[in-house]
XYZ file of C-alpha atoms in Angstrom:
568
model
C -11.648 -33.752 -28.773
C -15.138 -34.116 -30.650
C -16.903 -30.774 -31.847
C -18.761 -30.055 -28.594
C -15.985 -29.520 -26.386
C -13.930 -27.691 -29.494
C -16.565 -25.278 -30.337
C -17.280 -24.771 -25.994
C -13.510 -23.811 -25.911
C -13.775 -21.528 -28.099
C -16.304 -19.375 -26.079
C -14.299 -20.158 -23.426
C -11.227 -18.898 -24.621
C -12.863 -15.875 -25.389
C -14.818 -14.779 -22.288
C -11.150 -15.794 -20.431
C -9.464 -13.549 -23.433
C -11.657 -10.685 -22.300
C -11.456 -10.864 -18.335
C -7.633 -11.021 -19.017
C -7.704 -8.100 -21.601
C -9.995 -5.770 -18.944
C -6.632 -5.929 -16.574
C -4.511 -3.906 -18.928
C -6.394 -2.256 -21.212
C -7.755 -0.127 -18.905
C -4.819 1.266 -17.753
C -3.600 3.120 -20.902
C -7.103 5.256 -21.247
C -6.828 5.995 -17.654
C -4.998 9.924 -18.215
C -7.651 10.349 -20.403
C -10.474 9.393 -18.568
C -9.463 11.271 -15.677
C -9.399 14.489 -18.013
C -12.852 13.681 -18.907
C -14.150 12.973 -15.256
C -12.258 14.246 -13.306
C -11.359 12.867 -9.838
C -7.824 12.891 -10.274
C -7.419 11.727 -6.669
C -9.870 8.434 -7.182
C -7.304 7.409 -9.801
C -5.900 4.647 -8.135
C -9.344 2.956 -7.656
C -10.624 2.285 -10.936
C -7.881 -0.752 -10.604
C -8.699 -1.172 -6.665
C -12.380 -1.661 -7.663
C -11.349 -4.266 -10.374
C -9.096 -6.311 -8.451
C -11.486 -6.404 -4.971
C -14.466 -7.414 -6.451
C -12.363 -10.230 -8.862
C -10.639 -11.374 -6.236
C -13.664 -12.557 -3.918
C -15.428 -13.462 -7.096
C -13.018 -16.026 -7.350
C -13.490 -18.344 -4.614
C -17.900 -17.214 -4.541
C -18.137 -18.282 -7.830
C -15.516 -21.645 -7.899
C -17.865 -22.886 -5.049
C -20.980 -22.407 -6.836
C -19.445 -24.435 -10.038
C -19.745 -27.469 -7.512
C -23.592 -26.434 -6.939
C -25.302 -25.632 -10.023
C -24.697 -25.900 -14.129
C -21.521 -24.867 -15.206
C -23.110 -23.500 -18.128
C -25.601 -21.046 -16.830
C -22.755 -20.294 -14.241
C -20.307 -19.207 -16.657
C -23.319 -17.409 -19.146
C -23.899 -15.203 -16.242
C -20.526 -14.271 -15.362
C -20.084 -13.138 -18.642
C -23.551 -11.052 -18.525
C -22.362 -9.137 -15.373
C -18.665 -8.855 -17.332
C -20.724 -7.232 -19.964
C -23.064 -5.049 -18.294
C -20.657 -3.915 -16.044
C -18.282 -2.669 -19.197
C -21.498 -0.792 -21.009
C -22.210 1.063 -17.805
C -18.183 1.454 -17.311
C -18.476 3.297 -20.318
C -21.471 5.410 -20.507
C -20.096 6.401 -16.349
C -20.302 10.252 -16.190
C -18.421 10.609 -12.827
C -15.648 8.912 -11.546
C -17.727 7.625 -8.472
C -20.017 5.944 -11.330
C -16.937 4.218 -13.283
C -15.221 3.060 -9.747
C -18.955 1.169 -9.446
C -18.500 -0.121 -12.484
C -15.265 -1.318 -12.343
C -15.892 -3.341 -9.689
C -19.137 -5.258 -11.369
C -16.699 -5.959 -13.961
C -14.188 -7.524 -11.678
C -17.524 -9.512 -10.484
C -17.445 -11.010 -13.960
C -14.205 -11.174 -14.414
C -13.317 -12.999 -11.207
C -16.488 -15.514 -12.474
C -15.490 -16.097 -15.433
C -11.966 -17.282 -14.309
C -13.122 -19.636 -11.496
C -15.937 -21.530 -13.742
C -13.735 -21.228 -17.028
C -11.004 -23.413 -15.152
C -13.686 -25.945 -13.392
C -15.430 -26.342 -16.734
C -12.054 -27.799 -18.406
C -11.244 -29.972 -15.219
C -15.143 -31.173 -15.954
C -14.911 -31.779 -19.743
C -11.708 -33.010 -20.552
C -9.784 -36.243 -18.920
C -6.526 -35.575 -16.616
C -4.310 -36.469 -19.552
C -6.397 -33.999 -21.939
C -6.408 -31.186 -19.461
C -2.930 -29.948 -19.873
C -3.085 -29.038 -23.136
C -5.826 -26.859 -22.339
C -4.867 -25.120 -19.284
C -1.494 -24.699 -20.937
C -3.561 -22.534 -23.746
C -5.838 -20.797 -20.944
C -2.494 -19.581 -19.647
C -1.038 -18.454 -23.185
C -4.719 -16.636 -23.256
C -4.119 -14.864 -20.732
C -0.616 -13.644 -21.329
C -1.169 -12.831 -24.852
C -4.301 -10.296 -23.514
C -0.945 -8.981 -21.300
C 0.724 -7.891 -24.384
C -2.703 -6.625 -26.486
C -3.922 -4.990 -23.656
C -2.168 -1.708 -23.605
C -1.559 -1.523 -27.091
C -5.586 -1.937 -27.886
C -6.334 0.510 -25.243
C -4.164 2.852 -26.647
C -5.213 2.720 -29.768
C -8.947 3.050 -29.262
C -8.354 6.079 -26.506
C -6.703 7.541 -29.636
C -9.092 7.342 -31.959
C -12.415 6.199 -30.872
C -13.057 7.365 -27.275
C -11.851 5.810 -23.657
C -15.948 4.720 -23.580
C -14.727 2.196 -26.560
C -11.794 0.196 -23.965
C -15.101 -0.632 -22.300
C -17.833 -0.755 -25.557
C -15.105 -3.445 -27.182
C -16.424 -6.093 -24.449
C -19.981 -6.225 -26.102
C -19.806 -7.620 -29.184
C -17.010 -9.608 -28.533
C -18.675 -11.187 -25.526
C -21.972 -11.326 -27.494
C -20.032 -14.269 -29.778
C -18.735 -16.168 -26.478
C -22.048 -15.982 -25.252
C -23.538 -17.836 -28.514
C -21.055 -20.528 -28.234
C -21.841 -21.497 -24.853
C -25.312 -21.261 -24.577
C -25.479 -23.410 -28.328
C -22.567 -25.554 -27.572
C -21.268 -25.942 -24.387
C -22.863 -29.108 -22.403
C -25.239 -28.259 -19.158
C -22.562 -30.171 -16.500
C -25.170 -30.434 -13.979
C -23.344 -31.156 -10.529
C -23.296 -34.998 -9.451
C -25.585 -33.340 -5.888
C -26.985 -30.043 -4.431
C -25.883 -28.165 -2.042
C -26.762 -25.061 -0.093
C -24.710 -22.033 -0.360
C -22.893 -20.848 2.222
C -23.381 -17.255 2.711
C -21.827 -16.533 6.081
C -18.777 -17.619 4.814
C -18.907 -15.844 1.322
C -19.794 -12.534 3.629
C -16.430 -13.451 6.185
C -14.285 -14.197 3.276
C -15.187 -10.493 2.231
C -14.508 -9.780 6.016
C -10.699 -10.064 5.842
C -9.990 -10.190 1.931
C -10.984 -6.526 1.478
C -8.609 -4.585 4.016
C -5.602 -7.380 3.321
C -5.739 -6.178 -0.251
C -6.240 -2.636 0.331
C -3.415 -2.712 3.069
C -1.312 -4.406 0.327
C -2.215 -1.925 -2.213
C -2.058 1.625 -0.056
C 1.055 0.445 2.170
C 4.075 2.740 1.066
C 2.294 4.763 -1.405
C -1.137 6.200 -0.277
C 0.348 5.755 3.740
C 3.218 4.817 5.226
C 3.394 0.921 6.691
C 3.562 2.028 10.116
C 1.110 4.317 9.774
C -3.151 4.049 11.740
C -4.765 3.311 8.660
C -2.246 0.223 7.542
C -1.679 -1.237 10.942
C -5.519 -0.990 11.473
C -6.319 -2.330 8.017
C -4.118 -5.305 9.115
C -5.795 -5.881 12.246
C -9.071 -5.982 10.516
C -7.665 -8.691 8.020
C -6.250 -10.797 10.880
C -10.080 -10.515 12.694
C -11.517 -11.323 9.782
C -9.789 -14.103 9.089
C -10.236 -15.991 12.347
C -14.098 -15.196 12.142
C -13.563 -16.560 8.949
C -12.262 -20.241 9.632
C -14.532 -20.382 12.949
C -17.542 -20.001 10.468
C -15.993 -22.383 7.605
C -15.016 -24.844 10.476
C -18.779 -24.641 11.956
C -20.709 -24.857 8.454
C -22.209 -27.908 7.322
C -21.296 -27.244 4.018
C -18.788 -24.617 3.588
C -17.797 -21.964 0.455
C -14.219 -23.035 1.212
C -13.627 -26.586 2.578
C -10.891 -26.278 4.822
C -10.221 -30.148 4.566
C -8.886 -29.416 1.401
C -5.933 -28.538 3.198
C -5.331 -32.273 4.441
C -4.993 -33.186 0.585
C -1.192 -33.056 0.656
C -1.143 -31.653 -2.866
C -3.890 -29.368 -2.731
C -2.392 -27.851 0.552
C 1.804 -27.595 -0.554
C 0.267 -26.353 -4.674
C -1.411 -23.481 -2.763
C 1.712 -22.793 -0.943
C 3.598 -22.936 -3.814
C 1.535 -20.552 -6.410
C 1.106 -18.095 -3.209
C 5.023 -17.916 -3.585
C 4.713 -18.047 -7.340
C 2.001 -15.378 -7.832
C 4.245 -12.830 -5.915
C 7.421 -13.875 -7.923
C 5.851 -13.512 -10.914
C 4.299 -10.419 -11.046
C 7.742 -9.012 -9.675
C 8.946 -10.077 -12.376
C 6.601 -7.941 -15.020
C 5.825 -4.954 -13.288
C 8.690 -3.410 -12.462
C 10.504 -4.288 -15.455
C 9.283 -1.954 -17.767
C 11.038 0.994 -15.133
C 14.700 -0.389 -16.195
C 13.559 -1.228 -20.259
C 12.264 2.944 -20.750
C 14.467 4.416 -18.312
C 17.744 3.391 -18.510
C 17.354 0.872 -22.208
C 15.709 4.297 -23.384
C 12.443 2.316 -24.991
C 10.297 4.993 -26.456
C 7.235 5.623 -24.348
C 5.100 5.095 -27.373
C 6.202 1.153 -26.947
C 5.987 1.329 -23.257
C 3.044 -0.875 -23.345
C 5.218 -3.520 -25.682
C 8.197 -3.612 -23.292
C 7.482 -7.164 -21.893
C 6.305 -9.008 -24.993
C 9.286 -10.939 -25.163
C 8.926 -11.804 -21.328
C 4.994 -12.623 -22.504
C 6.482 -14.319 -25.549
C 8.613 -16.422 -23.466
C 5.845 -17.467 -20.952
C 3.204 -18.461 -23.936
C 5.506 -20.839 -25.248
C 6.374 -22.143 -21.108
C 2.424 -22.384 -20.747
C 1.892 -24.015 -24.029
C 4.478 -26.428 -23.777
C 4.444 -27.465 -20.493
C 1.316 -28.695 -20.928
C 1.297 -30.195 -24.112
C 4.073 -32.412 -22.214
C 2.573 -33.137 -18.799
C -0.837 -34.267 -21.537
C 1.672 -36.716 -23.650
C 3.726 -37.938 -20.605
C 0.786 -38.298 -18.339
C 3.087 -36.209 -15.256
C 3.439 -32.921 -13.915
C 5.559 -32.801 -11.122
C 9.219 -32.906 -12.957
C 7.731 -30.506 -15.343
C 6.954 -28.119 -12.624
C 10.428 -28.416 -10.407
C 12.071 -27.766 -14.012
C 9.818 -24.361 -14.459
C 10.779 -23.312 -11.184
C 14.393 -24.051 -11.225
C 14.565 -22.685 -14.711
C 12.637 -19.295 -12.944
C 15.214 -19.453 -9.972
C 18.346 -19.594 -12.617
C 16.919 -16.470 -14.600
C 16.048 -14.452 -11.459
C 19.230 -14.871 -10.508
C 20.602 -14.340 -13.854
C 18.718 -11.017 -13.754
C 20.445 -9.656 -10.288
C 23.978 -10.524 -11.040
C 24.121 -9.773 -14.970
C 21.963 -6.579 -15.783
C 24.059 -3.074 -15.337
C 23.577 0.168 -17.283
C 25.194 -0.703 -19.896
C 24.060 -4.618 -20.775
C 23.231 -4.310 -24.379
C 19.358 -4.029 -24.925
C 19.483 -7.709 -26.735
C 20.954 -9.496 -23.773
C 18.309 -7.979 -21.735
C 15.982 -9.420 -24.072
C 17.252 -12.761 -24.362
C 16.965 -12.904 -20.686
C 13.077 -11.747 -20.427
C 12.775 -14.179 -23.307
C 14.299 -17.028 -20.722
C 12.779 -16.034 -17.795
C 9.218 -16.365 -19.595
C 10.211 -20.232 -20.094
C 10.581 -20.276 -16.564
C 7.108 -18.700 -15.720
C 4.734 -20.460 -18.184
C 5.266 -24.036 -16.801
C 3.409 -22.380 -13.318
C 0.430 -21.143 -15.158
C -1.191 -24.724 -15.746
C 0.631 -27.166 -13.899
C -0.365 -26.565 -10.478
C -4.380 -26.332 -11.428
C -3.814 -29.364 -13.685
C -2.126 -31.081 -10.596
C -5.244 -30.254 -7.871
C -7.784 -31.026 -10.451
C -6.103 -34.548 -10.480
C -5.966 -34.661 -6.761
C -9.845 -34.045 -5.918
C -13.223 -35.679 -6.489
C -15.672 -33.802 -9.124
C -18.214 -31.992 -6.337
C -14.706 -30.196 -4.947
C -13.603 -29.708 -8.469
C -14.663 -26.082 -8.535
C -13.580 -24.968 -5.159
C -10.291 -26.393 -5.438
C -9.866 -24.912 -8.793
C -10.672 -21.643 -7.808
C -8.574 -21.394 -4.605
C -5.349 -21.903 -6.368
C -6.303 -18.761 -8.689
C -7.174 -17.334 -4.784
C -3.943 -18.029 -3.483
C -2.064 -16.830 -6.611
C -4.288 -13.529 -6.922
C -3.305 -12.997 -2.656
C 0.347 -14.006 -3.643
C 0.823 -11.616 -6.263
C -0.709 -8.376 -4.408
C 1.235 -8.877 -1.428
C 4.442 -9.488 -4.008
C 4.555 -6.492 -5.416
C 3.421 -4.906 -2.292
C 6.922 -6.257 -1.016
C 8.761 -5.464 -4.183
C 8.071 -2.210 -4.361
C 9.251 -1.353 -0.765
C 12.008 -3.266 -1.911
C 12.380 -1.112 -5.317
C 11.333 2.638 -2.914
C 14.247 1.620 -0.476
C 16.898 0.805 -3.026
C 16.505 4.083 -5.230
C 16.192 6.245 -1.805
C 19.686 4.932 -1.282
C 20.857 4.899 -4.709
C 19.935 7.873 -5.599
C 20.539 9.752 -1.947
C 24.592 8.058 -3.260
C 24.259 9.315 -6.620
C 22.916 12.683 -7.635
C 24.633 16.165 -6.275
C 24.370 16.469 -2.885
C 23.390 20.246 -3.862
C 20.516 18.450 -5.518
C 19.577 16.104 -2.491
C 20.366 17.536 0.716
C 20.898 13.894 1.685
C 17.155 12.904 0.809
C 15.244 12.056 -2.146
C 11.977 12.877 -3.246
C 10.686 9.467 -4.606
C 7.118 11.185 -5.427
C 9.254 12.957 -7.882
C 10.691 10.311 -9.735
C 7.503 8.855 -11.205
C 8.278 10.550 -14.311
C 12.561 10.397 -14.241
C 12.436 13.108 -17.145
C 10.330 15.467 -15.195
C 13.668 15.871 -13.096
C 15.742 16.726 -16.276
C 13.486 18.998 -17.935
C 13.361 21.083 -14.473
C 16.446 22.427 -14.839
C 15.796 24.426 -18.097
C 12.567 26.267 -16.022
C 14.739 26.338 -12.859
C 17.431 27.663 -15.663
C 14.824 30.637 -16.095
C 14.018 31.669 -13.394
C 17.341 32.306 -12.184
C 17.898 34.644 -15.115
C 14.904 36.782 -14.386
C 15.499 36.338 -10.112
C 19.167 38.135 -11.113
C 17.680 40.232 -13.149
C 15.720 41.663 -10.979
C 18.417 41.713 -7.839
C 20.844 43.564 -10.580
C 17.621 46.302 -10.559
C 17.884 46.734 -6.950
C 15.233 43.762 -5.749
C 16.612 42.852 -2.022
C 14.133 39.890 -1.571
C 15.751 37.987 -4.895
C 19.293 39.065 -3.853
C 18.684 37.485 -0.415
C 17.398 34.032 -2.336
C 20.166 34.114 -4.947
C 22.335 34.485 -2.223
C 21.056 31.375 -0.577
C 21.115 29.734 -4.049
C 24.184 26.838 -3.950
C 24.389 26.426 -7.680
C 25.269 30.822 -8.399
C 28.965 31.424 -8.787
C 30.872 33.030 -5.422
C 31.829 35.718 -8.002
C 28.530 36.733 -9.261
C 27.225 36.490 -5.339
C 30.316 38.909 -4.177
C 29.185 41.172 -7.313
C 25.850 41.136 -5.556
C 26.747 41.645 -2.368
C 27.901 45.623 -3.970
C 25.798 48.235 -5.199
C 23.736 47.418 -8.338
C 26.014 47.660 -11.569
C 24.991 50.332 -14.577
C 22.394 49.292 -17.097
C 25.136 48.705 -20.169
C 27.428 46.173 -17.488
C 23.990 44.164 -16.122
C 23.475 43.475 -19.927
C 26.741 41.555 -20.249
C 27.061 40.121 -16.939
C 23.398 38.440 -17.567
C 24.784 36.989 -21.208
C 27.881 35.507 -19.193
C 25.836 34.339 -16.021
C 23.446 32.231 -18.310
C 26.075 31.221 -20.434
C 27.644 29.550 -17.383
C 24.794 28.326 -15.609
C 23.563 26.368 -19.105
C 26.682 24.560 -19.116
C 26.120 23.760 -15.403
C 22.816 22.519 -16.250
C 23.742 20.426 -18.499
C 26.515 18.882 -16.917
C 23.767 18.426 -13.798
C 21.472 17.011 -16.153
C 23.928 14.059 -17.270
C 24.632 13.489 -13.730
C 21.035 12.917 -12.541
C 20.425 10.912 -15.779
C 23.749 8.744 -14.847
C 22.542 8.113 -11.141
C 19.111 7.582 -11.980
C 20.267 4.782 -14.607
C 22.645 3.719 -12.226
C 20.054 3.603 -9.037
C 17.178 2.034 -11.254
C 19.409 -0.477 -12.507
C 20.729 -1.188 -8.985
C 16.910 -0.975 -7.634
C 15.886 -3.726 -9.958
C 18.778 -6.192 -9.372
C 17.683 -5.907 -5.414
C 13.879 -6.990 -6.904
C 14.942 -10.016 -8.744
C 16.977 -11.093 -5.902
C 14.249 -10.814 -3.401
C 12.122 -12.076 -5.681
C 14.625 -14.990 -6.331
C 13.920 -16.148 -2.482
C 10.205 -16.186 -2.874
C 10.984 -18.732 -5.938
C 13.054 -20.931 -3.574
C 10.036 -20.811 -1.157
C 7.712 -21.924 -3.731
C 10.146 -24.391 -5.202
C 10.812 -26.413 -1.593
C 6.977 -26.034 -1.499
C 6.721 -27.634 -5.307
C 8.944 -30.684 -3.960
C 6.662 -31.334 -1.178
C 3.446 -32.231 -4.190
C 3.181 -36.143 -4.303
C 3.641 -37.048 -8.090
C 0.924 -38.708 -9.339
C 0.023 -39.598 -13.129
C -2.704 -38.311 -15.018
C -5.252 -40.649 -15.360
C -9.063 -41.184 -15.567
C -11.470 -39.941 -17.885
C -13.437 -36.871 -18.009
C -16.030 -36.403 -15.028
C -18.841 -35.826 -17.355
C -20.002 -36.514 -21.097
C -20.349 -33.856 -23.521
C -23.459 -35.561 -23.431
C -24.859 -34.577 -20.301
């Protein structure tokens, strides 16, 4: 690697560092930002915003890599990144940052596409592993900085600074490239095809938001999903009619007849909802039930992150020195399939926090190999003027795969702890249903019963006084004593008596509370834990898919030179 290509990395690297960074950061200055805007019930799509726009950025932006300079390509996706995270932060309403957002995902999405063609470009097939395998360690490490950063500047800057950070940062990614990076004009032009960049937005936008409402904002069989569906499904047929009719189409359908271009996408869809199913709901089981503090919430999967830099790193450092990818990709996936696995039959309630650990640690191994490989592999499969719309539509694929994953998982995750927890907690508590709304914050349940604790003291005060309406509702109340309720059922008592009968009632009812208290904790460990071996094990079968998928990639070696100079 001569100084060109090192010193174009390194602005690489960093624009990619601070795409990946935007996806978490955000998240921890979101309470705050809400206090200061308001719009409590936009919350939800300051994210949706993000991951809309990135996502159809993606594919838009890999095809015009093959058209123009990959240089002034990947200069302006970083000047929409950057505007878009000034504006993010001087929004004023909610409406304004949602905007925002989403001209940052623009960028962001950019930036990822052109970043990946511009390494297939510059570097041989033997040299791109090593490189992919450190865009992927990028991007996991901004996993783990992410909430930690935006924590810390919420706390002591402002939220505005999770977005003002961007600036300079991107200000010394932007020297690199525009000093250092070679232009990589494309071999030909070509027009762009705007029909199908408009169609692709067609059906991409109400998949995703069907995805991402489904179960939480309205039920799956409700108008709104089923509708959103339908729309996706029209959308997508308009979409390959006008891709199949185009002279020159944003996505190439022929791709598909490449045998590893067509069974990789398969494979990362499967991967992409595997492995975010693996990160996001793991956190639950680590603070819950491992009792992580929540002031190292944000830390909880480092050593899953940990795990997957040295996968990504390695991985590709091998496929570079042994020139082949495919055994080093069955092994990442078996490896994933042993841990998932691993996961469902060994974690219980009481697994000793290291264990747990050593198996996030593991499972990480498993995921890194996935991050590379598969690009590295299409990159090695197509000529240069498909280079960037192949590399972009495996980032596609995986960015479709992993929305619809968790979209899966978590009915998976809602359904087990309705169950679990319908099992589990007093039926006095329950009634034979479960508020899952309630559970977003498991302590919120706990700390209930010392206001619920409250105001039954002052409700039996005041039916002691004489008050029929709280006698009737103390009555009705299943957790009162039948003696104190046949005491109420007589005339009031005298002043001195009510005294000591209210000392004795709470006295009793805190040591019911208590003991109620350990019993919700106890099922709620117990249905978490339960909720999250049912994940991994559904998430297990979506790495078999994508492993029979990974079998079906003709090996090939990695060989060739670089399809342009840093010269040119």
């Amino acid at each position: 690697m001569n100084r060109t290509q090192r010193l174009t990395l390194i602005g690489i690297f960093l624009g990619i560092f601070l795409a990946a960074l935007d996806q978490t950061i955000v998240a921890t200055a979101l309470p705050r930002i809400v206090q200061d805007l308001g719009g409590m019930d936009k919350y939800a799509w300051v994210g949706t915003s993000y991951l809309l726009a990135s996502t159809i950025a993606v594919p838009i932006f890999g095809r015009l890599a093959d058209l123009v300079s990959s240089r002034m390509l990947l200069l302006w996706a970083i000047v929409i990144f950057l505007v878009g995270s000034m504006l993010s932060g001087l929004s004023g309403t909610m409406e304004q940052l949602i905007a925002f957002r989403g001209l940052q995902g623009i960028g962001g999405g950019a930036l990822f596409a052109v970043a990946t063609t511009t390494i297939g470009l510059l570097f041989s097939p033997r040299e791109r592993g090593k490189f992919q395998g450190l865009f992927g360690a990028v991007f996991a490490i901004a996993s783990v900085v992410g909430p930690w950063l935006g924590g810390l500047l919420t706390d002591h800057l402002s939220w505005h600074w999770v977005f003002y950070i961007n600036v300079p940062v991107g200000a010394v990614a932007v020297y690199f490239i525009a000093v250092h990076m070679p232009v990589l004009r494309p071999a030909s032009t070509h027009r762009f095809d705007l029909g199908g960049a408009l169609t692709l937005a067609l059906w991409t936008i109400p998949l995703l938001l069907a995805t991402s409402w489904g179960g939480h904002e309205y039920a799956w069989t409700s108008p709104v999903i089923l509708g959103l569906f339908a729309w996706a499904a029209a959308g997508l047929a308009l979409f390959v009619y006008v891709e199949t009719h185009t002279p020159e189409p944003l996505f190439d359908l022929t791709l598909f007849q490449n045998p590893v271009f067509r069974w990789a996408s398969v494979a990362l869809f499967f991967f992409g909802a595997a492995f975010l199913s693996a990160m996001f709901f793991l956190p639950l089981y680590l603070i819950q039930v491992k009792g992580i503090s929540a002031t190292m919430s944000g830390l909880t999967i480092t050593p899953l992150t940990l795990g997957a830099i040295v996968g990504a790193i390695g991985s590709g450092q091998i496929a570079s020195r042994w020139g082949r990818y495919k055994p080093l990709m069955i092994g990442g996936m078996s490896w994933l399939l042993v841990n998932f696995f691993a996961m469902h039959f060994l974690i219980q309630v009481d697994t000793p926090l290291w264990q747990v650990l050593a198996l996030m640690v593991s499972m990480g191994l498993g995921l890194g190999p996935g991050m590379p490989l598969f690009t590295l592999a299409v990159q090695n499969a197509v000529p240069p003027e498909r280079m960037g719309t192949a590399s972009s539509a495996t980032q596609f694929f995986r960015q479709i795969g992993s929305t619809m994953g968790i979209a899966l998982m978590g009915a998976v995750l809602a359904a087990s702890l309705q169950t679990q927890l319908s099992a589990n907690l007093p039926s006095n508590l329950t009634n034979g249903k479960v508020d899952l709304g309630a559970m977003r914050d498991p302590g919120a349940l706990e700390r209930s019963f010392d206001t619920e604790l409250q105001a039954t003291l002052d409700e039996l005060e005041r039916a002691l006084s004489g008050d029929e309406a709280a006698k009737a509702a103390l009555l009705k109340n299943p957790l009162l004593p039948a003696e104190l309720k046949q005491m109420l059922e007589g005339p009031p008592p005298p002043a001195a008596y009510r005294e000591m009968v209210l000392a004795k009632v709470k006295e009793e009812l805190a040591a019911q509370a208590e003991q109620l208290k350990r019993q919700v904790t106890e099922a709620l460990n117990l249905a978490i834990t339960e909720a999250m071996k049912q994940v991994y094990l559904y998430a297990a079968w979506l790495v078999v898919l994508g492993l029979a998928a990974t079998f079906l990639i003709p090996d090939a070696r990695l060989e060739g030179r670089a399809h342009f100079s840093p010269g040119d």
